[in-house]
Amino acid sequence: MPIVEYPFTTLSPGAPPRPMLPICIHNPDTGLIYRTWGLIDTGADDCAIPAAVAPVIGHQLNAGNPSSIGTAGGNATVYAHITRIDILSITDHVTIVHSIQNTPVDFCPGLNTVLLGVANFLSNFVLTIDYPRQRFSIKTP
């Protein structure tokens, strides 16, 4: 499953390149999916998904387990829903290289980017980031 020398991604003109992975977010109850990018975020305790994704994959946002978290912008109420996140490799075709299996993931109002945080994701890997070359690698220990 190693991802080696993966280039940073720029999502829009003028945005800085960042260590991001192509992902697919699944609601295991509805089978609905949403493809997007996830930011590797060593400062995020857990994975977090923008609240706007919840209805797209069939989650009723406020029906999730609410909790209060501290963010850079202050405290926020998030809603945990059972979700699967597949990390994709895009080469000649799209393949799944790692899955975060059906686990509670916070859906966060005001968040614009999926955050791949420590507890649900990064704690499973050795992460190397080469900022000067704008590349990163992740592998299992």
Coordinates of C-alpha atoms in Angstrom, one line a residue:
M1 CA 0.0 0.0 0.0
P2 CA 2.9 2.4 0.1
I3 CA 2.3 5.8 -1.6
V4 CA 5.8 7.0 -2.7
E5 CA 6.9 10.4 -3.9
Y6 CA 3.3 11.5 -4.4
P7 CA 3.2 15.1 -5.7
F8 CA 1.5 17.9 -3.8
T9 CA -1.8 19.0 -5.3
T10 CA -3.1 22.5 -6.1
L11 CA -6.9 22.5 -6.2
S12 CA -7.4 26.0 -7.6
P13 CA -5.4 28.8 -9.2
G14 CA -3.4 30.8 -6.7
A15 CA -3.8 28.1 -3.9
P16 CA -0.6 26.7 -2.5
P17 CA 0.3 23.1 -3.3
R18 CA -0.5 20.8 -0.4
P19 CA -0.1 17.1 0.5
M20 CA -3.4 15.8 -0.6
L21 CA -4.8 12.4 -1.6
P22 CA -7.7 11.5 -3.9
I23 CA -10.4 9.9 -1.7
C24 CA -13.9 8.4 -1.9
I25 CA -16.3 8.9 1.0
H26 CA -18.9 6.2 1.5
N27 CA -22.1 6.0 3.5
P28 CA -22.3 2.3 4.3
D29 CA -26.1 2.5 5.0
T30 CA -27.0 4.1 1.6
G31 CA -24.2 3.0 -0.6
L32 CA -23.8 6.6 -1.8
I33 CA -20.3 7.9 -2.4
Y34 CA -18.6 11.3 -2.9
R35 CA -15.1 11.6 -4.6
T36 CA -12.9 14.5 -3.5
W37 CA -9.4 15.3 -2.1
G38 CA -8.3 14.8 1.5
L39 CA -5.6 17.0 3.1
I40 CA -3.0 15.2 5.1
D41 CA -3.2 17.2 8.3
T42 CA -0.8 16.4 11.2
G43 CA -2.5 19.0 13.3
A44 CA -5.9 17.4 13.1
D45 CA -6.6 14.9 15.9
D46 CA -9.2 13.0 13.8
C47 CA -10.5 12.9 10.2
A48 CA -13.1 15.5 9.5
I49 CA -15.4 15.9 6.5
P50 CA -17.2 19.1 5.4
A51 CA -20.9 19.1 6.6
A52 CA -22.0 19.8 3.1
V53 CA -21.0 16.3 2.1
A54 CA -23.4 14.6 4.6
P55 CA -26.6 15.0 2.6
V56 CA -24.9 14.1 -0.7
I57 CA -24.1 10.7 0.7
G58 CA -27.4 10.3 2.5
H59 CA -26.5 11.3 6.1
Q60 CA -28.8 13.6 7.9
L61 CA -26.2 15.9 9.5
N62 CA -28.0 16.7 12.8
A63 CA -28.9 13.0 13.3
G64 CA -25.2 12.2 13.9
N65 CA -23.7 12.0 17.4
P66 CA -22.9 15.7 18.3
S67 CA -19.8 16.8 20.1
S68 CA -17.9 20.0 20.6
I69 CA -14.3 20.3 19.2
G70 CA -11.7 23.0 19.3
T71 CA -10.5 24.3 16.0
A72 CA -8.2 27.1 14.8
G73 CA -11.3 29.2 14.4
G74 CA -12.7 28.4 17.9
N75 CA -15.1 25.8 19.1
A76 CA -17.4 24.0 16.7
T77 CA -20.2 21.4 17.0
V78 CA -19.6 18.4 14.8
Y79 CA -21.7 15.4 14.0
A80 CA -20.2 11.9 13.8
H81 CA -21.6 9.4 11.3
I82 CA -20.4 6.0 10.4
T83 CA -18.4 6.4 7.2
R84 CA -15.8 4.7 5.1
I85 CA -13.0 6.6 3.4
D86 CA -11.1 5.0 0.6
I87 CA -7.7 6.4 -0.3
L88 CA -7.3 6.1 -4.1
S89 CA -4.3 5.8 -6.4
I90 CA -4.8 7.3 -9.8
T91 CA -2.4 5.8 -12.3
D92 CA -3.7 4.2 -15.4
H93 CA -7.0 3.5 -13.6
V94 CA -8.4 4.3 -10.2
T95 CA -7.7 1.7 -7.5
I96 CA -8.2 1.7 -3.7
V97 CA -4.9 1.6 -1.8
H98 CA -6.2 1.9 1.7
S99 CA -9.6 2.0 3.5
I100 CA -10.6 3.6 6.7
Q101 CA -13.3 1.1 7.4
N102 CA -16.8 2.0 8.8
T103 CA -15.8 4.3 11.6
P104 CA -17.3 7.4 13.2
V105 CA -16.1 10.4 11.3
D106 CA -16.9 14.0 12.2
F107 CA -18.9 16.1 9.7
C108 CA -18.0 19.7 10.5
P109 CA -20.1 22.8 9.5
G110 CA -17.8 25.5 8.0
L111 CA -15.1 23.1 6.9
N112 CA -14.2 23.2 3.2
T113 CA -11.6 20.4 2.9
V114 CA -11.6 16.8 4.1
L115 CA -8.9 16.5 6.8
L116 CA -7.0 13.2 7.1
G117 CA -6.0 13.4 10.8
V118 CA -4.0 11.5 13.2
A119 CA -6.3 9.1 15.1
N120 CA -8.3 7.6 12.2
F121 CA -5.6 7.8 9.6
L122 CA -2.0 9.0 10.2
S123 CA -1.4 6.9 13.3
N124 CA -1.4 3.9 10.9
F125 CA 1.5 5.1 8.8
V126 CA 5.0 6.4 8.5
L127 CA 4.6 9.8 6.8
T128 CA 7.5 11.6 5.0
I129 CA 6.9 15.1 3.6
D130 CA 9.5 16.8 1.4
Y131 CA 8.3 20.4 1.2
P132 CA 11.1 21.7 -1.0
R133 CA 10.3 19.1 -3.7
Q134 CA 6.6 19.2 -2.9
R135 CA 6.2 15.4 -2.6
F136 CA 5.2 13.1 0.2
S137 CA 5.2 9.3 1.0
I138 CA 3.1 7.2 3.3
K139 CA 3.7 3.6 4.2
T140 CA 2.8 1.0 6.9
P141 CA 5.5 0.6 9.6

